[in-house]
PDB file of C-alpha atoms and ligand atoms in Angstrom:
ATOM      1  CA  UNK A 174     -41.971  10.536 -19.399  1.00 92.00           C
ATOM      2  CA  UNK A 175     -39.656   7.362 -18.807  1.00 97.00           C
ATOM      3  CA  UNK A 176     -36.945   6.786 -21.017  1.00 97.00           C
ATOM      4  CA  UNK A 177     -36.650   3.719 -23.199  1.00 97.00           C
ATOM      5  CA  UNK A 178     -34.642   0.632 -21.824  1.00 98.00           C
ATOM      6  CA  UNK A 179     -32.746  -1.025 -24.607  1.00 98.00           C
ATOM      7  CA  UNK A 180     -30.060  -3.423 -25.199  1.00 98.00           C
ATOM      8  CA  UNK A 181     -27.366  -3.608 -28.200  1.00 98.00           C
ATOM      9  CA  UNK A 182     -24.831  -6.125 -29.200  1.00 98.00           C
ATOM     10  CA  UNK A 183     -21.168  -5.413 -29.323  1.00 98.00           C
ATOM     11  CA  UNK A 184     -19.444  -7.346 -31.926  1.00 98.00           C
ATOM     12  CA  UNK A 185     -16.905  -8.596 -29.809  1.00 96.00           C
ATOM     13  CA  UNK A 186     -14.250  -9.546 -32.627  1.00 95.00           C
ATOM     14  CA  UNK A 187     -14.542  -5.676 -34.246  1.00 97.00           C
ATOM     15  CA  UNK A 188     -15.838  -3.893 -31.275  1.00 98.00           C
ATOM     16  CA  UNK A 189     -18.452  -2.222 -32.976  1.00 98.00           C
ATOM     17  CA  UNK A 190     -21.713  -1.439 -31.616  1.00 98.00           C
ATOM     18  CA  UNK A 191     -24.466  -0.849 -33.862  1.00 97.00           C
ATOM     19  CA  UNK A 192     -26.108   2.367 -33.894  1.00 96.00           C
ATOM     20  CA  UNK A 193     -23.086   3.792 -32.182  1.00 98.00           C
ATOM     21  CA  UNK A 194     -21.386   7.716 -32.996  1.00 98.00           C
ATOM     22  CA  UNK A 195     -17.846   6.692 -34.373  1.00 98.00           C
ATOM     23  CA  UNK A 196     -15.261   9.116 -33.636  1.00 98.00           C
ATOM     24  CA  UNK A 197     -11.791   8.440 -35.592  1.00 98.00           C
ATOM     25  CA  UNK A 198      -8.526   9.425 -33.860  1.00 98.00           C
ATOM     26  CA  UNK A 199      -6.001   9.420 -36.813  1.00 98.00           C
ATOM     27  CA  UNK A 200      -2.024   9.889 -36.037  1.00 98.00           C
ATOM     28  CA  UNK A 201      -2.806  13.789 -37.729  1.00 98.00           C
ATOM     29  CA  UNK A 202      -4.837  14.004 -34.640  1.00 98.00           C
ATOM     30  CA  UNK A 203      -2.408  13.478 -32.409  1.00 98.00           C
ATOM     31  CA  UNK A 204       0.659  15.684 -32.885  1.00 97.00           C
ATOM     32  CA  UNK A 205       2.547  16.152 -29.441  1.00 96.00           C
ATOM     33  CA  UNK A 206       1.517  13.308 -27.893  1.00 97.00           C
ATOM     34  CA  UNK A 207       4.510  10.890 -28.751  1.00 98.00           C
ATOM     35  CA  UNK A 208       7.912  11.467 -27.470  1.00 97.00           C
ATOM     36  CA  UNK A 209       9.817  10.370 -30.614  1.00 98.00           C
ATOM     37  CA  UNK A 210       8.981  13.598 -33.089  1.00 97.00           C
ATOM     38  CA  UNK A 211      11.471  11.990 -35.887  1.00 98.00           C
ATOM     39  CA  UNK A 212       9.603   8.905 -35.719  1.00 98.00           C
ATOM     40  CA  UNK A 213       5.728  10.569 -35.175  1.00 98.00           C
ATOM     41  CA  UNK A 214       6.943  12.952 -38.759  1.00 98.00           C
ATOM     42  CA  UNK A 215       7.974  10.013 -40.520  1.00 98.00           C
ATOM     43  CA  UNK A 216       4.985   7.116 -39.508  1.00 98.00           C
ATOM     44  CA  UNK A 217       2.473  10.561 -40.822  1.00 98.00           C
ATOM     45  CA  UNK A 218       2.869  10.105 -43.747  1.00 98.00           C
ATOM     46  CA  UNK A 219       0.888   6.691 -43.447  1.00 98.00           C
ATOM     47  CA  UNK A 220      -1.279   8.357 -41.223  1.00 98.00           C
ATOM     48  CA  UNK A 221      -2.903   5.654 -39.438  1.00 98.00           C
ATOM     49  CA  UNK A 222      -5.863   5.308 -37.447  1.00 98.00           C
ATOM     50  CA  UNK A 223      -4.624   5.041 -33.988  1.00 99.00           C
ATOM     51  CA  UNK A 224      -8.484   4.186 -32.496  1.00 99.00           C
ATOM     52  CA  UNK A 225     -11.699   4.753 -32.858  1.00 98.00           C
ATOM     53  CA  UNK A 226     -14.423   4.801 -30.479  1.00 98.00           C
ATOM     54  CA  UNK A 227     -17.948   3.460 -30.499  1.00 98.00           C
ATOM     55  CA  UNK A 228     -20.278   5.526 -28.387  1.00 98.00           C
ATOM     56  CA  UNK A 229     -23.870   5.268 -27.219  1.00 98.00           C
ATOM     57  CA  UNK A 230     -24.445   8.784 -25.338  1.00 98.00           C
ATOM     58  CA  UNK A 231     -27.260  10.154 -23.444  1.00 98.00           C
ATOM     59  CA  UNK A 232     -27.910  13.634 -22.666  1.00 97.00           C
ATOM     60  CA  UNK A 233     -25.395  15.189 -19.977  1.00 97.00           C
ATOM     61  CA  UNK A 234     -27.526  14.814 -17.368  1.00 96.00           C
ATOM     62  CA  UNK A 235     -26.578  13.981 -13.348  1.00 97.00           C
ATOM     63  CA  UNK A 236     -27.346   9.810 -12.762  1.00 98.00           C
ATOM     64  CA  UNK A 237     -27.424   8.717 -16.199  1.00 98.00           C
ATOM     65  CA  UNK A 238     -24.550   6.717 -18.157  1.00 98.00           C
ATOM     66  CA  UNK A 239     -23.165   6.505 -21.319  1.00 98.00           C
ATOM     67  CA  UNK A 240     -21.392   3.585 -22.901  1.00 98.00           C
ATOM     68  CA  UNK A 241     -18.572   3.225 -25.671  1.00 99.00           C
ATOM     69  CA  UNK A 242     -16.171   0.896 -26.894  1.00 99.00           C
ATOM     70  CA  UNK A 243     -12.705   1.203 -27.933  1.00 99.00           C
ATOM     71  CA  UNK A 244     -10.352  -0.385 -30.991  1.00 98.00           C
ATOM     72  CA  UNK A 245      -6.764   0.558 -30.348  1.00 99.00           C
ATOM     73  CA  UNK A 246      -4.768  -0.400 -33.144  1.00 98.00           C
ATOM     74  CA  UNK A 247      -1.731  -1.963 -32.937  1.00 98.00           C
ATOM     75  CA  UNK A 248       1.630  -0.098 -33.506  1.00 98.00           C
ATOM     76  CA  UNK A 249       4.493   2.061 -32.416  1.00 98.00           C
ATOM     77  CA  UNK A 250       5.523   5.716 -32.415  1.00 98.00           C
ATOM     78  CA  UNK A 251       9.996   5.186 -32.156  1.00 98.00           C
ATOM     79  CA  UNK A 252       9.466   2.633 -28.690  1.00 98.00           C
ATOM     80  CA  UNK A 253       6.339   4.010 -27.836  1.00 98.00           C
ATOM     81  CA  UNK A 254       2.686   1.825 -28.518  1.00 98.00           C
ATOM     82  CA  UNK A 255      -0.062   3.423 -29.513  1.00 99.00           C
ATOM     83  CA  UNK A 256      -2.198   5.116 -26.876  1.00 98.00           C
ATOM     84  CA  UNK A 257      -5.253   6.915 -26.656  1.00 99.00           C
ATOM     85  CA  UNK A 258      -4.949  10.642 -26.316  1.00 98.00           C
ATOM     86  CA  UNK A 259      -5.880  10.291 -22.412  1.00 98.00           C
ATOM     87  CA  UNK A 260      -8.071  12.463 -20.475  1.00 98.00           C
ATOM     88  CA  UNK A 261      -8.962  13.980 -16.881  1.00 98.00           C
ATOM     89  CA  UNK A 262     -13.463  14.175 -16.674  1.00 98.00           C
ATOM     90  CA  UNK A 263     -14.329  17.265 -17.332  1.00 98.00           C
ATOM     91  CA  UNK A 264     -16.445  16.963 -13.705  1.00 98.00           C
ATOM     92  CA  UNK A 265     -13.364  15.618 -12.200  1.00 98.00           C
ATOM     93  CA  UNK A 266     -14.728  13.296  -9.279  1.00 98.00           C
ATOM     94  CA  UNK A 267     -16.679  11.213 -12.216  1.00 98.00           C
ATOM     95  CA  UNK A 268     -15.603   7.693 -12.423  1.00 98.00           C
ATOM     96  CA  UNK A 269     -15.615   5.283 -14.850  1.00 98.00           C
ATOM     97  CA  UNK A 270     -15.328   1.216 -15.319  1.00 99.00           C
ATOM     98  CA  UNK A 271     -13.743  -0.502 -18.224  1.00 99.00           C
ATOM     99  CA  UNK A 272     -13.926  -4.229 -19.389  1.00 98.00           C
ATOM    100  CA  UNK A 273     -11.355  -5.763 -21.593  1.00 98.00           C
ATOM    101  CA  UNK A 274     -12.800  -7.702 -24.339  1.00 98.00           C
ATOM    102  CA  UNK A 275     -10.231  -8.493 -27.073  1.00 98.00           C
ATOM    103  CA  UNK A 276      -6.266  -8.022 -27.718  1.00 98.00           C
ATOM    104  CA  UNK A 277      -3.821  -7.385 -24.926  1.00 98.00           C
ATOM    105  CA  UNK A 278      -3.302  -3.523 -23.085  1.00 98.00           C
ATOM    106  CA  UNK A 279      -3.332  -1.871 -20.097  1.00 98.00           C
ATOM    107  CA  UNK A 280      -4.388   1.432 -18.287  1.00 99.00           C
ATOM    108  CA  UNK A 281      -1.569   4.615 -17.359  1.00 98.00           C
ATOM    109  CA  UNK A 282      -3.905   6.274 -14.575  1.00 98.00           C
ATOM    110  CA  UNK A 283      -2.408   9.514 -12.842  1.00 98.00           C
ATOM    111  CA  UNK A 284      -3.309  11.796 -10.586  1.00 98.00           C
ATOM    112  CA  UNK A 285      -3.229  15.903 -10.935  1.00 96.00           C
ATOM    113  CA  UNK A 286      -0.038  15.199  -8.950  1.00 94.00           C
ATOM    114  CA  UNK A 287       1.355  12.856 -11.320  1.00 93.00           C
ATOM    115  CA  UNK A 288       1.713   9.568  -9.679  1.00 96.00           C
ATOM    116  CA  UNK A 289       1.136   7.157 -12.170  1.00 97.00           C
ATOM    117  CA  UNK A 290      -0.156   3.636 -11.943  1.00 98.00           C
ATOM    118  CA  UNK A 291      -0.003   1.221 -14.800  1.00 98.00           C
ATOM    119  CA  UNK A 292      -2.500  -2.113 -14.489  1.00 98.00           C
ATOM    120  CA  UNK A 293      -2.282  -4.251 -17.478  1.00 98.00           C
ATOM    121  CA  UNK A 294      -5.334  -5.444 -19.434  1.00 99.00           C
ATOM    122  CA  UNK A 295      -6.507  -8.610 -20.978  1.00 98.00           C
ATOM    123  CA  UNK A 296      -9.818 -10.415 -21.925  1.00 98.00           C
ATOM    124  CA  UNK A 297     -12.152  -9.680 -18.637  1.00 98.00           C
ATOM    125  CA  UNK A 298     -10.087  -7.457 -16.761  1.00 99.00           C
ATOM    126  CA  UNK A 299     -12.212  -4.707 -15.180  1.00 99.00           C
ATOM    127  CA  UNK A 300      -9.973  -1.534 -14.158  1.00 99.00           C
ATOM    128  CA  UNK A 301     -11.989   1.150 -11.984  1.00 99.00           C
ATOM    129  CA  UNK A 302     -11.287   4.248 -12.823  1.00 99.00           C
ATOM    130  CA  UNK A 303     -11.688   6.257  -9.471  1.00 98.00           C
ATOM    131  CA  UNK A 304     -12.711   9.942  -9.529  1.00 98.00           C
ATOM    132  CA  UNK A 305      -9.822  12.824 -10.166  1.00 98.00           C
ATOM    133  CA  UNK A 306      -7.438  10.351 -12.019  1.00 98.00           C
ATOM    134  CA  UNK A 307      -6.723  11.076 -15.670  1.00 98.00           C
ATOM    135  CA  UNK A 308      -6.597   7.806 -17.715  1.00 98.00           C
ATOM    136  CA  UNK A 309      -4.949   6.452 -21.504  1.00 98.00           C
ATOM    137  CA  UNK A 310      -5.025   2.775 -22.672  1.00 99.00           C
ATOM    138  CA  UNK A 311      -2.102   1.519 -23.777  1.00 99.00           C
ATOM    139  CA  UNK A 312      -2.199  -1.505 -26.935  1.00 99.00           C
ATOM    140  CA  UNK A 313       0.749  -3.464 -25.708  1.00 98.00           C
ATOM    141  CA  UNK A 314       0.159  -6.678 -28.118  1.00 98.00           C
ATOM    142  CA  UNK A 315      -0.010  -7.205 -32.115  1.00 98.00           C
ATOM    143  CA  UNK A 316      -4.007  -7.287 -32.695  1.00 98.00           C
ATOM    144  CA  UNK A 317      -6.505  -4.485 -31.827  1.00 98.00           C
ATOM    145  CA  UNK A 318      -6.961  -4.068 -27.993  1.00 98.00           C
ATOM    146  CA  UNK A 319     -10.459  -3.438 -27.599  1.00 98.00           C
ATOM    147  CA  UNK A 320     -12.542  -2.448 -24.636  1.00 99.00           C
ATOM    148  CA  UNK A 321     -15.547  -1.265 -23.339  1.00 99.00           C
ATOM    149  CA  UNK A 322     -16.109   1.480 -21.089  1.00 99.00           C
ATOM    150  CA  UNK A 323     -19.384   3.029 -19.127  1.00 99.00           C
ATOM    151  CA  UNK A 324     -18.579   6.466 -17.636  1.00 98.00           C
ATOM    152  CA  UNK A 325     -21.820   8.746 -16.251  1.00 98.00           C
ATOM    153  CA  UNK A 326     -23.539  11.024 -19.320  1.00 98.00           C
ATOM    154  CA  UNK A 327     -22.653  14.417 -16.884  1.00 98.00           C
ATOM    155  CA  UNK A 328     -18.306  13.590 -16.919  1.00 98.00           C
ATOM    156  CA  UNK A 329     -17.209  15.173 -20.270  1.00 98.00           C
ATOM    157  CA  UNK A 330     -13.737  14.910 -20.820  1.00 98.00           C
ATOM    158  CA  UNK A 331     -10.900  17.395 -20.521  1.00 98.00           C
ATOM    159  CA  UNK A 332      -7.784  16.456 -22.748  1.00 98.00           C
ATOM    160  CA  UNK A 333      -6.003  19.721 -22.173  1.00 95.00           C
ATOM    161  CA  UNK A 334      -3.748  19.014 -19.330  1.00 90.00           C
ATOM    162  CA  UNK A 335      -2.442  15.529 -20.676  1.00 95.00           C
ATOM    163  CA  UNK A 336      -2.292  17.357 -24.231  1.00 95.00           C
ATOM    164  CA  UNK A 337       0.332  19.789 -22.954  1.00 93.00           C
ATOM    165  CA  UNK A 338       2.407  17.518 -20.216  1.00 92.00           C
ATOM    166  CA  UNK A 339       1.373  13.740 -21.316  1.00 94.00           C
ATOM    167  CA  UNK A 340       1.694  11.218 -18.574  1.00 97.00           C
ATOM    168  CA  UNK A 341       4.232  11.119 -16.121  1.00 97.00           C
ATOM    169  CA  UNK A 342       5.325   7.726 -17.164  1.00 98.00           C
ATOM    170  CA  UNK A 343       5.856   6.093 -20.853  1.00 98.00           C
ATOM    171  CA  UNK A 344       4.941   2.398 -22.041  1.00 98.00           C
ATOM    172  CA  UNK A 345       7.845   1.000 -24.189  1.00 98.00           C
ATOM    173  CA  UNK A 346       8.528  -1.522 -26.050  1.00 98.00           C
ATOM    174  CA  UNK A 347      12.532  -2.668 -24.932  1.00 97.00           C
ATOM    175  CA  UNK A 348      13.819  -5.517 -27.052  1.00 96.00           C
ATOM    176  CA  UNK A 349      11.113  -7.096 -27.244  1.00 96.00           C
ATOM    177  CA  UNK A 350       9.617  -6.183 -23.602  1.00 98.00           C
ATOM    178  CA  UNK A 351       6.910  -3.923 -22.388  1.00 98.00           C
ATOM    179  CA  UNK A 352       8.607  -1.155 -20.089  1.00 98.00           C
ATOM    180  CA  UNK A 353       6.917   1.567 -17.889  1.00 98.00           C
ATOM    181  CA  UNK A 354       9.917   3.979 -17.557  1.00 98.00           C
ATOM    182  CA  UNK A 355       9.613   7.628 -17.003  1.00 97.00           C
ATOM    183  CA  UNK A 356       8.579  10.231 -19.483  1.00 97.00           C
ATOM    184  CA  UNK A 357      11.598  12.327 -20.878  1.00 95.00           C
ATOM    185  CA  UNK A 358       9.543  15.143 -21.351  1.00 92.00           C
ATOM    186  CA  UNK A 359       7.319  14.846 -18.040  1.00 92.00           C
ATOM    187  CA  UNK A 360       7.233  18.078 -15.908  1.00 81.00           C
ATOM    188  CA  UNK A 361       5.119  18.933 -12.795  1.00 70.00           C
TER     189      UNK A 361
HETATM  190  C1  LIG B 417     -14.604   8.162 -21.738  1.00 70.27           C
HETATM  191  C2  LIG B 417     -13.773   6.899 -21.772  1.00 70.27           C
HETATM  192  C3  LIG B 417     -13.416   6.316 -23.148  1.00 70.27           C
HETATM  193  C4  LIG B 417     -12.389   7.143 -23.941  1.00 70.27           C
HETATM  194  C5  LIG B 417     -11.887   6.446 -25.208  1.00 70.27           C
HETATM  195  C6  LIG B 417     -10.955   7.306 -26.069  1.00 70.27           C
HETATM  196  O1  LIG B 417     -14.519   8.881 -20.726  1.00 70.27           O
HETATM  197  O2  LIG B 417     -15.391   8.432 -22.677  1.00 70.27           O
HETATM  198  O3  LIG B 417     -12.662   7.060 -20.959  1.00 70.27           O
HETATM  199  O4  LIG B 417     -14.566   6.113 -23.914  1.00 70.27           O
HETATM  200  O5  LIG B 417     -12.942   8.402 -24.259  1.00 70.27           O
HETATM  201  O6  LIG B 417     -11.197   5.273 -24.867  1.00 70.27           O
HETATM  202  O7  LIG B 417      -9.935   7.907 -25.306  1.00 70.27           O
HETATM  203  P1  LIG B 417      -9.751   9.492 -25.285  1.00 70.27           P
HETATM  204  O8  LIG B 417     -11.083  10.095 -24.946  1.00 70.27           O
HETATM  205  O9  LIG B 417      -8.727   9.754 -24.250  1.00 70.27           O
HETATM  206  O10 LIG B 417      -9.331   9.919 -26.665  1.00 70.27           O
HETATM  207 NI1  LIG B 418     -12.981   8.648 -19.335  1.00 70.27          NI
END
């Protein structure tokens, strides 16, 4: 029995897609993550949606694909812009492609070594995600950053090393600039 073919249409100005799971990361969801505490305590009691994601999943099967879009608010935690809580695949050597379809970002990839590469994000960039690097978007601008990313249905995700050590490096906002600097916290 062949599966269905179908097609969808992403609202490109919301990123929703219709028919999609929506998952809601809320700041509550993300205690730890920012380096600023004072500031992470204080922005709670807002408690803003950082992102939410749009998915269209398949059964976790080897050769099939699932797809999902991304809206990453706009905002800070102290310096630091909202992120998404990052992740390492679950089957580590799965890839992943994203396209950049609204807003202004970019990608913190690292290896399990922690060398970190930072490749900014607009409007049709593509970033390739290569197998064993853990990955976070970053919004860098003042509107949703929004994105959609296709990842095979078999690489789960596994937050729990970035949960406990975070990224290597940090994605600031100096005066008015975006700066990658190192993470105060990082350790190998
Ligand atoms: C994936 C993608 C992507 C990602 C979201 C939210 O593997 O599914 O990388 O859809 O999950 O952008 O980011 P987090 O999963 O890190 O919260
Ligand atoms: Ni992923």
């Amino acid at each position: 029995e062949y599966k269905r073919p179908f097609g969808v249409k992403i609202d490109l100005e919301t990123g929703v897609i219709p028919g999609a799971k929506r998952i809601v990361r809320k700041l509550s969801d993300m205690r730890g993550y920012f380096v600023d505490e004072e500031a992470y305590e204080k922005l709670l009691r807002e408690d803003p949606v950082v992102y939410e994601v749009y998915a269209i999943e398949q059964e976790e099967r080897e050769g099939d694909l699932n797809f999902a879009t991304t809206v990453l608010y706009p905002g800070k935690v102290g310096k630091e812009f909202f992120f998404t809580k990052g992740h390492y695949h679950a089957k580590a050597d799965r890839a992943e492609i994203y396209y950049a379809l609204k807003g202004k970002g970019g990608m913190l990839l690292q290896t399990p070594e922690g060398e970190a590469e930072w490749i900014p994000m607009e409007p049709g960039t593509v970033v390739y995600v290569p197998p064993y690097w853990a990955h976070r978007t970053v919004n860098t601008g003042g509107e949703p950053f929004v994105f959609l990313a296709i990842y095979p249905a078999d690489a789960g995700h596994d937050y729990g090393s970035i949960k406990e050590k975070g990224f290597s490096k940090i994605v600031i906002d100096e005066g008015g600039e975006v700066k990658i600097v190192d993470n105060p916290r990082w350790s190998v």
